[in-house]
């Protein structure tokens, strides 16, 4: 499943965790998807609040334990996102961390069945194996302040490098928007969404290049 | 701070684990027994058992026109307010706390605190001026987590960040690694002994603070 036939267009899954669909984060998700579609690729949104996703890992979902079993909602979610080339996580940073919704999506869906031993030996078989991970985050604090607190680097370690390793992901990149508080002016929003648009296009180009290279070696 | 003049020092112990027979649950039991044997009070908030809802609502986000706390958050704040120390016990899953614990921070411990207040170090929360202790467990040994820079990142994500954001008195961390299914009783006992020792140390610290505060009060009359 890691190499779907070349005639499928590449697919991006945008996972959104924000309680307000018309928030800046919601706009980021929309801008990303529009850019992907403009590049002739496919984009789907998983709006976790909108879906009423349950972020709490159940006891029987704990990896490597006796009686391990995935819940129906997790299986259904896997079916919805399986075979995607790019996983884009869009969320606000609250108290230095992702919202519970996003953390729960990692615990239950993206990390389903992955044991500490899998992580250590990089043997995890996940839906993200060999694919790309992108984090697009926002916070009310300034980027400068977060940097000073080592927050950006810490988040990158945890949600970037660690997941890259744990889920055998091929590449990680991120984009952060600071000072996204209530009542943003339109100009600021437009500027930032233009940055999202640009980044989405560069990711689409990279994915298309992967495809071309894979097609070339397969041929 | 009138509530802090209650008879004994109080520890609020917050547990985020789905299994009541887990090692994390044993850590909580050992911690509380030790606290009580020191003549202090311990109350447990077992988030899975309580059915706590970790998902922050749109109405609960701090806004210019103020913030509306949900009834469950109000009730939780009333239950935990005024403790000398908040002890958070949780497993590390994929280098972070479970969603249950991040949601407890988002909704309860950080209720109503804005990004601006955090940046200005003016956040008012139940944690302000209190101690915090994080006790975490992981399936890999600490040394491997360290190689990945995880322990340091987790500390800066949670401990350092909350310490400053909420102007806490102190924020300490005890990590117990190598916790996998079916590990030996000797290993469990050893890890729980570390919890016992740390709990005793914490009790001594808060007792000394109470004593000093009492002496200041008596001196001022």
Short mmCIF file of C-alpha atoms in Angstrom, two decimals:
data_model
loop_
_atom_site.label_atom_id
_atom_site.label_comp_id
_atom_site.label_asym_id
_atom_site.label_seq_id
_atom_site.Cartn_x
_atom_site.Cartn_y
_atom_site.Cartn_z
CA UNK A 1 0.00 0.00 0.00
CA UNK A 2 2.98 2.32 0.29
CA UNK A 3 3.15 2.73 -3.48
CA UNK A 4 -0.30 3.09 -4.98
CA UNK A 5 -0.48 2.75 -8.78
CA UNK A 6 0.89 5.79 -10.59
CA UNK A 7 -2.41 6.70 -12.22
CA UNK A 8 -3.89 7.79 -8.89
CA UNK A 9 -3.23 11.41 -8.14
CA UNK A 10 -1.27 12.04 -4.94
CA UNK A 11 -3.46 12.56 -1.89
CA UNK A 12 -3.10 14.94 1.07
CA UNK A 13 -4.96 14.40 4.34
CA UNK A 14 -5.46 17.60 6.30
CA UNK A 15 -6.23 16.90 9.97
CA UNK A 16 -7.75 19.94 11.65
CA UNK A 17 -8.11 20.31 15.43
CA UNK A 18 -9.85 23.56 16.31
CA UNK A 19 -13.22 24.08 18.02
CA UNK A 20 -14.19 26.86 15.63
CA UNK A 21 -14.37 25.97 11.93
CA UNK A 22 -14.20 29.64 10.90
CA UNK A 23 -11.04 30.24 12.94
CA UNK A 24 -7.67 31.08 11.43
CA UNK A 25 -6.78 27.38 11.65
CA UNK A 26 -9.88 26.53 9.62
CA UNK A 27 -8.84 29.06 6.98
CA UNK A 28 -5.36 27.52 6.87
CA UNK A 29 -6.87 24.08 6.20
CA UNK A 30 -9.03 25.50 3.38
CA UNK A 31 -6.14 27.43 1.82
CA UNK A 32 -3.94 24.33 1.89
CA UNK A 33 -6.61 22.20 0.19
CA UNK A 34 -7.32 24.80 -2.49
CA UNK A 35 -3.65 25.00 -3.40
CA UNK A 36 -3.38 21.19 -3.56
CA UNK A 37 -6.39 20.95 -5.87
CA UNK A 38 -5.01 23.75 -8.04
CA UNK A 39 -1.93 21.53 -8.48
CA UNK A 40 -4.14 18.69 -9.69
CA UNK A 41 -3.73 16.64 -6.52
CA UNK A 42 -6.34 15.39 -4.09
CA UNK A 43 -7.02 16.81 -0.60
CA UNK A 44 -9.37 15.62 2.12
CA UNK A 45 -10.06 17.28 5.47
CA UNK A 46 -10.55 15.46 8.76
CA UNK A 47 -12.15 18.13 10.94
CA UNK A 48 -11.85 16.40 14.32
CA UNK A 49 -14.19 18.74 16.21
CA UNK A 50 -16.69 18.67 13.36
CA UNK A 51 -16.57 14.85 13.27
CA UNK A 52 -16.94 14.63 17.06
CA UNK A 53 -13.78 12.51 17.17
CA UNK A 54 -13.17 10.79 20.53
CA UNK A 55 -9.53 11.46 21.51
CA UNK A 56 -9.35 9.09 24.48
CA UNK A 57 -7.30 5.95 23.99
CA UNK A 58 -9.18 2.95 25.41
CA UNK A 59 -7.54 0.31 27.55
CA UNK A 60 -7.99 -2.35 24.84
CA UNK A 61 -6.26 -0.07 22.32
CA UNK A 62 -2.99 0.01 24.24
CA UNK A 63 -0.34 -1.35 21.90
CA UNK A 64 1.35 -4.67 22.67
CA UNK A 65 -1.02 -5.68 25.49
CA UNK A 66 -3.09 -8.78 25.80
CA UNK A 67 -6.53 -8.34 24.31
CA UNK A 68 -5.40 -5.55 22.00
CA UNK A 69 -8.11 -4.56 19.54
CA UNK A 70 -8.87 -1.48 17.50
CA UNK A 71 -12.23 0.23 17.99
CA UNK A 72 -14.66 0.59 15.09
CA UNK A 73 -14.25 4.35 14.85
CA UNK A 74 -10.47 3.96 14.53
CA UNK A 75 -10.84 1.31 11.81
CA UNK A 76 -13.22 3.58 9.91
CA UNK A 77 -10.80 6.48 10.20
CA UNK A 78 -7.97 4.30 8.88
CA UNK A 79 -10.11 3.45 5.87
CA UNK A 80 -10.71 7.14 5.25
CA UNK A 81 -7.04 8.16 5.28
CA UNK A 82 -5.23 5.00 4.07
CA UNK A 83 -2.93 5.39 1.08
CA UNK A 84 -2.36 9.12 1.48
CA UNK A 85 1.00 10.63 0.57
CA UNK A 86 1.00 13.69 2.81
CA UNK A 87 -0.39 14.08 6.34
CA UNK A 88 -0.92 17.70 7.31
CA UNK A 89 -1.76 18.48 10.92
CA UNK A 90 -3.29 21.91 11.49
CA UNK A 91 -3.75 23.06 15.10
CA UNK A 92 -3.26 25.85 17.61
CA UNK A 93 -0.61 25.48 20.30
CA UNK A 94 -2.29 25.62 23.70
CA UNK A 95 -0.02 25.80 26.73
CA UNK A 96 2.89 24.65 24.64
CA UNK A 97 1.16 21.55 23.32
CA UNK A 98 -1.31 20.38 20.69
CA UNK A 99 -4.99 20.30 21.70
CA UNK A 100 -6.19 17.04 23.29
CA UNK A 101 -8.08 16.34 20.03
CA UNK A 102 -4.84 16.22 18.04
CA UNK A 103 -2.90 14.32 20.67
CA UNK A 104 -5.70 11.76 20.81
CA UNK A 105 -5.64 11.40 17.03
CA UNK A 106 -1.95 10.52 17.28
CA UNK A 107 -2.56 8.12 20.18
CA UNK A 108 -5.53 6.31 18.64
CA UNK A 109 -5.34 6.63 14.86
CA UNK A 110 -1.86 7.49 13.58
CA UNK A 111 -0.07 5.49 16.27
CA UNK A 112 -2.54 2.60 16.39
CA UNK A 113 -0.79 -0.55 17.60
CA UNK A 114 2.70 0.95 17.63
CA UNK A 115 4.66 -0.41 20.62
CA UNK A 116 7.70 1.16 22.33
CA UNK A 117 9.79 -1.64 20.79
CA UNK A 118 8.53 -0.72 17.30
CA UNK A 119 9.50 2.86 17.95
CA UNK A 120 12.90 1.91 19.19
CA UNK A 121 13.71 -0.39 16.30
CA UNK A 122 11.91 1.71 13.69
CA UNK A 123 9.81 -1.28 12.70
CA UNK A 124 6.38 0.30 13.04
CA UNK A 125 3.95 -0.47 10.23
CA UNK A 126 1.82 2.65 10.13
CA UNK A 127 -0.26 4.42 7.55
CA UNK A 128 2.41 7.10 7.48
CA UNK A 129 5.32 4.79 6.73
CA UNK A 130 7.38 6.30 3.92
CA UNK A 131 5.01 9.27 3.60
CA UNK A 132 5.32 12.95 4.47
CA UNK A 133 4.27 14.77 7.63
CA UNK A 134 3.59 18.50 7.81
CA UNK A 135 2.68 20.46 10.94
CA UNK A 136 1.04 23.86 10.53
CA UNK A 137 0.62 25.49 13.92
CA UNK A 138 -0.48 28.81 15.31
CA UNK A 139 -0.24 30.49 18.66
CA UNK A 140 -1.29 33.69 20.33
CA UNK A 141 2.27 34.27 21.48
CA UNK A 142 4.93 35.60 19.16
CA UNK A 143 7.30 33.21 17.42
CA UNK A 144 10.17 35.14 18.97
CA UNK A 145 8.84 34.49 22.46
CA UNK A 146 8.22 30.81 21.78
CA UNK A 147 11.77 30.49 20.47
CA UNK A 148 13.13 32.15 23.57
CA UNK A 149 11.27 29.58 25.67
CA UNK A 150 12.70 26.75 23.53
CA UNK A 151 9.10 25.85 22.76
CA UNK A 152 9.48 25.72 19.00
CA UNK A 153 12.47 23.41 19.22
CA UNK A 154 10.79 21.22 21.84
CA UNK A 155 7.65 20.89 19.72
CA UNK A 156 9.74 20.09 16.66
CA UNK A 157 11.50 17.36 18.63
CA UNK A 158 8.28 15.83 19.81
CA UNK A 159 5.85 16.25 16.91
CA UNK A 160 8.47 16.23 14.20
CA UNK A 161 11.61 14.23 14.80
CA UNK A 162 10.08 11.80 17.23
CA UNK A 163 7.06 10.95 15.06
CA UNK A 164 9.27 10.79 11.98
CA UNK A 165 11.25 8.11 13.69
CA UNK A 166 8.38 6.39 15.51
CA UNK A 167 6.12 6.07 12.47
CA UNK A 168 8.90 5.57 9.88
CA UNK A 169 7.90 8.77 8.08
CA UNK A 170 9.98 9.90 5.13
CA UNK A 171 10.08 13.65 5.63
CA UNK A 172 8.89 16.25 8.10
CA UNK A 173 8.40 19.98 7.78
CA UNK A 174 6.51 22.65 9.64
CA UNK A 175 5.12 26.13 9.41
CA UNK A 176 4.22 28.30 12.39
CA UNK A 177 2.14 31.46 12.67
CA UNK A 178 2.62 33.57 15.78
CA UNK A 179 0.37 36.24 17.26
CA UNK A 180 -2.82 34.77 15.88
CA UNK A 181 -5.20 36.24 18.45
CA UNK A 182 -8.82 37.24 18.19
CA UNK A 183 -9.72 39.95 15.70
CA UNK A 184 -6.87 39.52 13.20
CA UNK A 185 -6.93 42.07 10.41
CA UNK A 186 -7.65 40.84 6.92
CA UNK A 187 -4.25 41.86 5.58
CA UNK A 188 -2.44 39.74 8.15
CA UNK A 189 -4.70 36.79 7.41
CA UNK A 190 -4.22 37.12 3.65
CA UNK A 191 -0.47 37.34 4.03
CA UNK A 192 -0.31 34.19 6.12
CA UNK A 193 -2.67 32.27 3.86
CA UNK A 194 -0.43 33.19 0.93
CA UNK A 195 2.44 31.54 2.82
CA UNK A 196 0.29 28.41 3.27
CA UNK A 197 -0.56 28.44 -0.43
CA UNK A 198 3.11 28.64 -1.38
CA UNK A 199 4.12 25.88 0.99
CA UNK A 200 1.33 23.60 -0.23
CA UNK A 201 2.50 24.10 -3.82
CA UNK A 202 6.09 23.27 -2.93
CA UNK A 203 4.95 20.09 -1.17
CA UNK A 204 2.84 19.13 -4.19
CA UNK A 205 5.91 19.59 -6.40
CA UNK A 206 8.00 17.38 -4.08
CA UNK A 207 5.33 14.66 -4.07
CA UNK A 208 5.01 14.80 -7.86
CA UNK A 209 8.80 14.48 -8.13
CA UNK A 210 8.73 11.43 -5.80
CA UNK A 211 6.16 9.90 -8.09
CA UNK A 212 8.15 10.61 -11.21
CA UNK A 213 11.29 9.13 -9.64
CA UNK A 214 9.41 6.06 -8.48
CA UNK A 215 7.82 5.65 -11.91
CA UNK A 216 11.25 5.93 -13.51
CA UNK A 217 12.81 3.26 -11.31
CA UNK A 218 9.79 0.99 -11.67
CA UNK A 219 9.91 1.38 -15.47
CA UNK B 1 -4.72 32.22 49.96
CA UNK B 2 -6.99 31.73 52.97
CA UNK B 3 -7.70 28.20 51.79
CA UNK B 4 -4.08 27.26 52.35
CA UNK B 5 -4.49 27.68 56.09
CA UNK B 6 -6.42 24.39 56.23
CA UNK B 7 -5.13 22.10 58.94
CA UNK B 8 -2.84 19.89 56.87
CA UNK B 9 -0.93 20.40 53.67
CA UNK B 10 -2.95 19.09 50.75
CA UNK B 11 -1.80 17.17 47.66
CA UNK B 12 -3.98 16.91 44.57
CA UNK B 13 -2.95 13.86 42.55
CA UNK B 14 -4.18 13.78 38.94
CA UNK B 15 -4.06 10.41 37.17
CA UNK B 16 -4.49 9.90 33.41
CA UNK B 17 -4.45 6.19 32.60
CA UNK B 18 -7.22 3.98 31.15
CA UNK B 19 -6.42 0.93 33.30
CA UNK B 20 -7.14 0.94 37.07
CA UNK B 21 -4.58 -1.87 37.55
CA UNK B 22 -1.81 -0.13 35.65
CA UNK B 23 1.58 0.74 37.03
CA UNK B 24 0.52 4.41 36.92
CA UNK B 25 -2.36 3.58 39.27
CA UNK B 26 0.12 1.87 41.63
CA UNK B 27 2.26 5.00 41.57
CA UNK B 28 -0.76 7.02 42.69
CA UNK B 29 -1.58 4.57 45.49
CA UNK B 30 2.02 4.60 46.76
CA UNK B 31 2.20 8.37 46.57
CA UNK B 32 -1.06 8.86 48.49
CA UNK B 33 -0.23 6.27 51.16
CA UNK B 34 3.10 7.97 51.73
CA UNK B 35 1.51 11.42 51.96
CA UNK B 36 -1.06 10.17 54.48
CA UNK B 37 1.64 8.44 56.53
CA UNK B 38 3.31 11.86 56.75
CA UNK B 39 0.07 13.23 58.26
CA UNK B 40 -0.85 15.18 55.14
CA UNK B 41 -3.93 15.08 52.94
CA UNK B 42 -4.12 13.56 49.43
CA UNK B 43 -7.02 13.66 47.02
CA UNK B 44 -7.04 11.75 43.74
CA UNK B 45 -8.54 12.91 40.45
CA UNK B 46 -8.67 9.75 38.33
CA UNK B 47 -9.60 11.33 35.00
CA UNK B 48 -10.57 8.15 33.11
CA UNK B 49 -12.63 6.89 36.05
CA UNK B 50 -14.34 10.29 36.36
CA UNK B 51 -15.11 10.28 32.63
CA UNK B 52 -13.47 13.67 32.32
CA UNK B 53 -14.06 15.36 28.95
CA UNK B 54 -10.68 16.60 27.64
CA UNK B 55 -12.01 18.54 24.65
CA UNK B 56 -11.83 22.32 25.07
CA UNK B 57 -15.03 23.99 23.86
CA UNK B 58 -15.15 27.06 21.67
CA UNK B 59 -16.87 29.01 24.50
CA UNK B 60 -14.00 28.21 26.85
CA UNK B 61 -11.39 29.99 24.77
CA UNK B 62 -10.39 33.28 26.43
CA UNK B 63 -11.86 36.19 24.52
CA UNK B 64 -12.08 39.94 24.73
CA UNK B 65 -15.66 39.71 26.04
CA UNK B 66 -14.62 37.28 28.74
CA UNK B 67 -14.82 33.56 29.10
CA UNK B 68 -17.50 31.08 30.05
CA UNK B 69 -16.36 28.10 32.07
CA UNK B 70 -18.42 24.95 31.67
CA UNK B 71 -20.11 23.54 34.79
CA UNK B 72 -17.82 20.46 34.82
CA UNK B 73 -14.74 22.70 34.79
CA UNK B 74 -16.15 24.91 37.56
CA UNK B 75 -16.84 21.84 39.68
CA UNK B 76 -13.36 20.46 39.07
CA UNK B 77 -11.74 23.77 39.98
CA UNK B 78 -13.75 23.84 43.20
CA UNK B 79 -12.53 20.32 44.03
CA UNK B 80 -8.85 21.00 43.52
CA UNK B 81 -8.39 24.68 44.45
CA UNK B 82 -5.99 25.59 47.22
CA UNK B 83 -3.73 22.55 47.30
CA UNK B 84 -0.08 22.96 48.31
CA UNK B 85 1.07 20.73 45.49
CA UNK B 86 -0.36 19.31 42.27
CA UNK B 87 1.08 15.94 41.29
CA UNK B 88 0.36 14.80 37.74
CA UNK B 89 0.81 11.07 37.03
CA UNK B 90 0.72 9.83 33.42
CA UNK B 91 2.37 7.57 30.87
CA UNK B 92 4.31 9.12 28.00
CA UNK B 93 2.69 8.08 24.75
CA UNK B 94 4.55 9.12 21.63
CA UNK B 95 6.70 11.54 23.57
CA UNK B 96 3.74 13.45 25.04
CA UNK B 97 1.12 13.14 27.76
CA UNK B 98 -2.12 11.30 26.88
CA UNK B 99 -4.88 13.45 25.36
CA UNK B 100 -6.67 13.12 28.72
CA UNK B 101 -3.88 15.01 30.49
CA UNK B 102 -3.36 17.70 27.85
CA UNK B 103 -7.13 18.27 27.92
CA UNK B 104 -7.06 18.65 31.71
CA UNK B 105 -4.38 21.31 31.32
CA UNK B 106 -6.29 23.05 28.50
CA UNK B 107 -9.64 23.08 30.29
CA UNK B 108 -8.95 23.04 34.05
CA UNK B 109 -5.41 23.96 35.03
CA UNK B 110 -5.20 26.65 32.35
CA UNK B 111 -8.84 27.80 32.53
CA UNK B 112 -9.20 31.35 31.24
CA UNK B 113 -5.50 32.07 30.85
CA UNK B 114 -4.68 33.98 27.65
CA UNK B 115 -1.56 33.81 25.51
CA UNK B 116 -0.85 37.44 26.38
CA UNK B 117 -0.94 36.69 30.10
CA UNK B 118 1.42 33.77 29.63
CA UNK B 119 3.85 35.91 27.70
CA UNK B 120 3.69 38.55 30.43
CA UNK B 121 3.95 35.84 33.09
CA UNK B 122 0.71 37.10 34.58
CA UNK B 123 -1.38 33.95 34.19
CA UNK B 124 -3.69 33.35 37.16
CA UNK B 125 -4.53 29.69 37.55
CA UNK B 126 -5.09 27.22 40.39
CA UNK B 127 -1.38 26.42 39.97
CA UNK B 128 -0.15 29.96 40.63
CA UNK B 129 2.18 30.07 43.61
CA UNK B 130 1.88 26.28 44.12
CA UNK B 131 4.24 23.37 43.60
CA UNK B 132 3.91 20.86 40.82
CA UNK B 133 5.41 17.39 40.47
CA UNK B 134 5.14 15.37 37.27
CA UNK B 135 5.56 11.60 37.60
CA UNK B 136 5.80 9.98 34.18
CA UNK B 137 6.34 6.46 32.91
CA UNK B 138 7.48 5.09 29.59
CA UNK B 139 8.03 1.74 27.94
CA UNK B 140 11.54 2.54 26.85
CA UNK B 141 14.41 3.11 29.20
CA UNK B 142 15.20 6.66 30.14
CA UNK B 143 18.57 6.54 28.49
CA UNK B 144 17.06 5.88 25.07
CA UNK B 145 14.47 8.61 25.49
CA UNK B 146 17.30 10.91 26.44
CA UNK B 147 19.22 10.10 23.28
CA UNK B 148 16.24 11.28 21.31
CA UNK B 149 16.18 14.53 23.29
CA UNK B 150 12.72 13.54 24.45
CA UNK B 151 13.03 14.00 28.17
CA UNK B 152 14.43 17.47 27.75
CA UNK B 153 11.77 18.39 25.20
CA UNK B 154 9.00 17.08 27.38
CA UNK B 155 10.38 19.00 30.32
CA UNK B 156 10.50 22.18 28.38
CA UNK B 157 7.07 21.57 26.87
CA UNK B 158 5.28 20.91 30.10
CA UNK B 159 7.29 21.66 33.17
CA UNK B 160 9.21 24.78 32.24
CA UNK B 161 6.35 26.16 30.24
CA UNK B 162 3.73 25.73 32.94
CA UNK B 163 6.14 26.85 35.65
CA UNK B 164 6.47 30.22 33.94
CA UNK B 165 3.03 30.48 32.41
CA UNK B 166 1.32 30.06 35.77
CA UNK B 167 4.05 31.47 38.01
CA UNK B 168 4.37 28.30 40.03
CA UNK B 169 6.60 28.01 43.06
CA UNK B 170 8.40 24.97 41.69
CA UNK B 171 8.04 22.28 39.10
CA UNK B 172 9.80 18.94 39.45
CA UNK B 173 9.79 15.74 37.46
CA UNK B 174 10.29 12.08 38.25
CA UNK B 175 10.52 9.79 35.23
CA UNK B 176 10.28 6.01 35.54
CA UNK B 177 11.40 4.27 32.37
CA UNK B 178 11.37 0.66 31.18
CA UNK B 179 7.76 0.10 32.21
CA UNK B 180 6.54 -2.72 29.97
CA UNK B 181 3.96 -5.45 30.46
CA UNK B 182 5.06 -8.32 32.66
CA UNK B 183 8.10 -6.67 34.22
CA UNK B 184 9.44 -8.20 37.41
CA UNK B 185 8.10 -7.55 40.88
CA UNK B 186 11.54 -6.51 42.03
CA UNK B 187 11.63 -3.83 39.34
CA UNK B 188 8.14 -2.61 40.25
CA UNK B 189 9.07 -2.42 43.94
CA UNK B 190 12.20 -0.50 43.12
CA UNK B 191 10.31 2.04 41.00
CA UNK B 192 7.61 2.44 43.66
CA UNK B 193 10.31 3.00 46.24
CA UNK B 194 11.50 5.96 44.19
CA UNK B 195 7.94 7.30 44.32
CA UNK B 196 7.85 6.77 48.10
CA UNK B 197 11.13 8.63 48.57
CA UNK B 198 10.04 11.53 46.37
CA UNK B 199 6.68 11.81 48.13
CA UNK B 200 8.42 11.99 51.52
CA UNK B 201 10.73 14.70 50.27
CA UNK B 202 7.79 16.70 48.91
CA UNK B 203 5.92 16.32 52.21
CA UNK B 204 8.94 17.62 54.11
CA UNK B 205 9.18 20.64 51.80
CA UNK B 206 5.54 21.67 52.15
CA UNK B 207 5.56 21.02 55.91
CA UNK B 208 8.58 23.32 56.27
CA UNK B 209 6.82 26.00 54.24
CA UNK B 210 3.71 25.75 56.38
CA UNK B 211 5.85 26.01 59.49
CA UNK B 212 7.69 29.08 58.18
CA UNK B 213 4.42 30.75 57.17
CA UNK B 214 2.98 30.02 60.62
CA UNK B 215 6.06 31.52 62.28
CA UNK B 216 5.71 34.67 60.14
CA UNK B 217 2.05 34.99 61.10
CA UNK B 218 2.83 34.60 64.78
CA UNK B 219 5.69 37.10 64.48
CA UNK B 220 3.46 39.73 62.93
CA UNK B 221 0.85 39.71 65.70
#
